[in-house]
Amino acid sequence: MKIVLLGYMGSGKSSIGKLLATKLAIDFVDLDKLIEQKERMTINEIFTKRGEVYFRKREHLYLCEVLSNNQDLIIAVGGGTPCYGNNIEIINNASFSVYLKASIETIVNRLKSEKYKRPLIAHLKDEDLPEFIGKHLFERIPFYVQSNIEIKTDCLSFEEITDTLIAQIKTNLNKP
Ligand code: S3P
């Protein structure tokens, strides 16, 4: 079984993915980390040296690669991954997908200290983050909501989200 975690930057995909993988004793793959290893560049370097179009093509390639084997895996994809090309169809055909839903406020608070890692927001002032994220999230929600299930994450710890997720996955997999 493959489980793909998706959602906006700062929604907790990587942290929750690692916890979930440990609890289910399944390997974990972070798509951004995989792209960095394969390309031998950080995400920031890929955007600066090769541009976003190149990044999206490689992201699609490695997404297909990681979904194409028979191994059980928990996969955290990038915030933009489901929103380009036919990636959301590919994800849903090959995995059980989970949208980690977070409010603009939660996302802004988490991203303030981590902007520098993310080329799409690194140049923004903290006070401009809510407006940018609000608009960007609005464009992306139609893709995120195509997931098999969604979990509201705002008032829960990563540990609680992971336990809720495990319960929901079990319920969904037992449905006739
Ligand atoms: C992106 C999100 C990032 C990374 C890249 C682009 C996006 O991943 O893939 O910077 O388009 O939202 P995280 O969601 O893990 O930060």
Coordinates of C-alpha atoms and ligand atoms in Angstrom, one line a residue:
M1 CA 0.0 0.0 0.0
K2 CA 1.1 3.5 -0.7
I3 CA -0.1 6.5 1.2
V4 CA 0.6 10.0 -0.2
L5 CA 0.4 13.0 2.0
L6 CA -0.4 16.3 0.3
G7 CA -1.2 19.9 1.3
Y8 CA 0.2 23.4 1.2
M9 CA 3.8 24.2 2.2
G10 CA 4.0 24.1 6.0
S11 CA 1.0 21.8 6.5
G12 CA 3.2 19.2 8.3
K13 CA 3.5 16.6 5.4
S14 CA 7.1 15.6 6.2
S15 CA 6.9 15.5 10.0
I16 CA 3.6 13.6 9.9
G17 CA 4.9 11.3 7.1
K18 CA 7.9 10.3 9.2
L19 CA 5.7 9.6 12.3
L20 CA 3.2 7.7 10.3
A21 CA 5.9 5.6 8.7
T22 CA 7.4 4.8 12.1
K23 CA 4.0 3.8 13.5
L24 CA 3.1 1.7 10.5
A25 CA 6.6 0.3 10.1
I26 CA 6.6 1.3 6.4
D27 CA 9.4 3.2 4.6
F28 CA 9.1 7.0 4.2
V29 CA 10.0 9.0 1.1
D30 CA 10.0 12.8 1.0
L31 CA 9.7 13.7 -2.7
D32 CA 11.6 17.0 -2.2
K33 CA 14.5 15.2 -0.6
L34 CA 14.4 12.6 -3.4
I35 CA 14.6 15.3 -6.0
E36 CA 17.5 17.0 -4.2
Q37 CA 19.4 13.6 -4.1
K38 CA 18.7 12.7 -7.7
E39 CA 19.5 16.2 -9.0
R40 CA 22.4 16.8 -6.6
M41 CA 21.1 20.3 -5.9
T42 CA 18.9 21.8 -3.2
I43 CA 15.4 22.8 -4.2
N44 CA 16.5 26.4 -4.0
E45 CA 19.4 25.7 -6.4
I46 CA 17.2 23.9 -8.9
F47 CA 14.8 26.9 -9.0
T48 CA 17.6 29.4 -9.3
K49 CA 19.8 27.6 -11.8
R50 CA 17.3 25.7 -13.9
G51 CA 14.0 27.4 -13.2
E52 CA 10.5 26.3 -12.0
V53 CA 9.5 24.6 -15.3
Y54 CA 12.5 22.3 -15.1
F55 CA 11.7 21.6 -11.4
R56 CA 8.1 20.7 -12.2
K57 CA 9.2 18.3 -15.0
R58 CA 11.7 16.5 -12.6
E59 CA 9.1 16.5 -9.8
H60 CA 6.7 14.7 -12.2
L61 CA 9.3 12.2 -13.3
Y62 CA 10.4 11.3 -9.7
L63 CA 6.7 11.2 -8.6
C64 CA 6.0 8.6 -11.3
E65 CA 9.1 6.7 -10.4
V66 CA 8.4 6.5 -6.7
L67 CA 4.8 5.4 -7.3
S68 CA 5.6 2.8 -9.9
N69 CA 7.2 0.1 -7.7
N70 CA 5.3 -2.4 -5.5
Q71 CA 6.9 -1.3 -2.3
D72 CA 4.7 -0.2 0.6
L73 CA 5.5 3.5 1.2
I74 CA 4.5 6.7 2.9
I75 CA 5.2 9.6 0.5
A76 CA 5.2 13.3 1.4
V77 CA 4.9 15.3 -1.9
G78 CA 5.7 19.0 -2.3
G79 CA 2.9 21.6 -1.9
G80 CA 2.7 22.1 -5.6
T81 CA 3.1 18.5 -6.8
P82 CA -0.7 17.6 -7.0
C83 CA -1.4 20.9 -8.9
Y84 CA 0.7 20.3 -12.1
G85 CA -0.1 18.2 -15.1
N86 CA -2.0 15.0 -14.3
N87 CA -0.1 14.5 -11.0
I88 CA -3.3 14.3 -8.9
E89 CA -4.7 11.5 -11.2
I90 CA -1.4 9.6 -11.0
I91 CA -1.3 10.0 -7.2
N92 CA -4.9 8.8 -6.8
N93 CA -4.5 5.9 -9.2
A94 CA -1.4 4.6 -7.4
S95 CA -2.1 5.4 -3.7
F96 CA -4.4 6.3 -0.9
S97 CA -4.1 10.1 -0.8
V98 CA -4.5 12.3 2.3
Y99 CA -5.0 16.1 2.3
L100 CA -3.5 17.7 5.4
K101 CA -5.7 20.8 5.6
A102 CA -4.3 23.8 7.5
S103 CA -5.7 27.3 7.9
I104 CA -3.8 30.3 6.4
E105 CA -3.0 31.4 9.9
T106 CA -1.4 28.1 10.9
I107 CA 0.6 28.0 7.6
V108 CA 1.8 31.5 8.0
N109 CA 3.0 30.9 11.5
R110 CA 4.8 27.7 10.5
L111 CA 6.4 29.2 7.4
K112 CA 7.7 32.5 8.8
S113 CA 10.8 30.8 10.2
E114 CA 11.3 28.5 7.2
K115 CA 10.8 30.9 4.3
Y116 CA 14.4 30.7 3.2
K117 CA 14.0 27.0 2.3
R118 CA 11.2 27.7 -0.1
P119 CA 11.9 29.5 -3.3
L120 CA 8.3 30.5 -3.9
I121 CA 8.0 32.6 -0.7
A122 CA 11.7 33.3 0.2
H123 CA 11.5 36.8 -1.2
L124 CA 8.3 37.8 0.6
K125 CA 8.2 40.0 3.8
D126 CA 6.5 38.3 6.7
E127 CA 3.6 40.8 6.5
D128 CA 2.9 39.9 2.9
L129 CA 2.7 36.2 3.6
P130 CA -1.0 36.0 4.6
E131 CA -2.2 37.6 1.3
F132 CA 0.1 35.6 -0.9
I133 CA -0.7 32.3 0.9
G134 CA -4.4 33.0 0.9
K135 CA -4.5 33.5 -2.9
H136 CA -2.1 30.7 -3.7
L137 CA -4.0 28.2 -1.4
F138 CA -7.3 29.3 -3.1
E139 CA -5.8 28.3 -6.5
R140 CA -4.6 25.0 -5.2
I141 CA -7.5 23.8 -3.1
P142 CA -9.4 22.3 -6.1
F143 CA -6.5 19.9 -6.5
Y144 CA -6.0 19.1 -2.8
V145 CA -9.7 18.3 -2.3
Q146 CA -9.5 15.5 -4.9
S147 CA -7.6 13.4 -2.2
N148 CA -9.3 10.3 -0.8
I149 CA -9.6 11.9 2.6
E150 CA -8.8 15.1 4.3
I151 CA -7.8 15.9 7.9
K152 CA -8.1 19.3 9.6
T153 CA -4.8 19.8 11.3
D154 CA -5.1 23.2 13.0
C155 CA -5.9 22.2 16.6
L156 CA -4.0 18.9 16.7
S157 CA -0.5 17.9 17.5
F158 CA 1.5 15.9 14.9
E159 CA 1.1 12.9 17.1
E160 CA -2.7 13.3 17.2
I161 CA -2.9 13.9 13.5
T162 CA -1.0 10.7 12.9
D163 CA -3.3 8.7 15.1
T164 CA -6.4 10.2 13.5
L165 CA -5.0 9.4 10.1
I166 CA -4.3 5.8 11.0
A167 CA -7.8 5.3 12.3
Q168 CA -9.3 6.9 9.1
I169 CA -7.1 4.9 6.8
K170 CA -8.2 1.7 8.5
T171 CA -11.9 2.7 8.3
N172 CA -11.6 3.6 4.6
L173 CA -9.7 0.5 3.7
N174 CA -12.3 -1.7 5.4
K175 CA -15.2 -0.1 3.4
P176 CA -16.7 -2.6 0.9
Ligands
S3P1 C1 6.6 23.9 -3.4 C2 6.6 23.3 -2.2 C3 7.9 22.8 -1.7 C4 8.9 22.4 -2.8 C5 9.0 23.6 -3.7 C6 7.7 24.1 -4.4 C7 5.2 24.5 -3.9 O1 7.6 21.6 -0.9 O2 8.4 21.3 -3.6 O3 9.6 24.6 -3.0 O4 5.0 24.7 -5.1 O5 4.4 24.6 -3.0 P1 7.0 21.7 0.6 O6 5.5 21.7 0.4 O7 7.5 20.4 1.2 O8 7.6 22.9 1.3

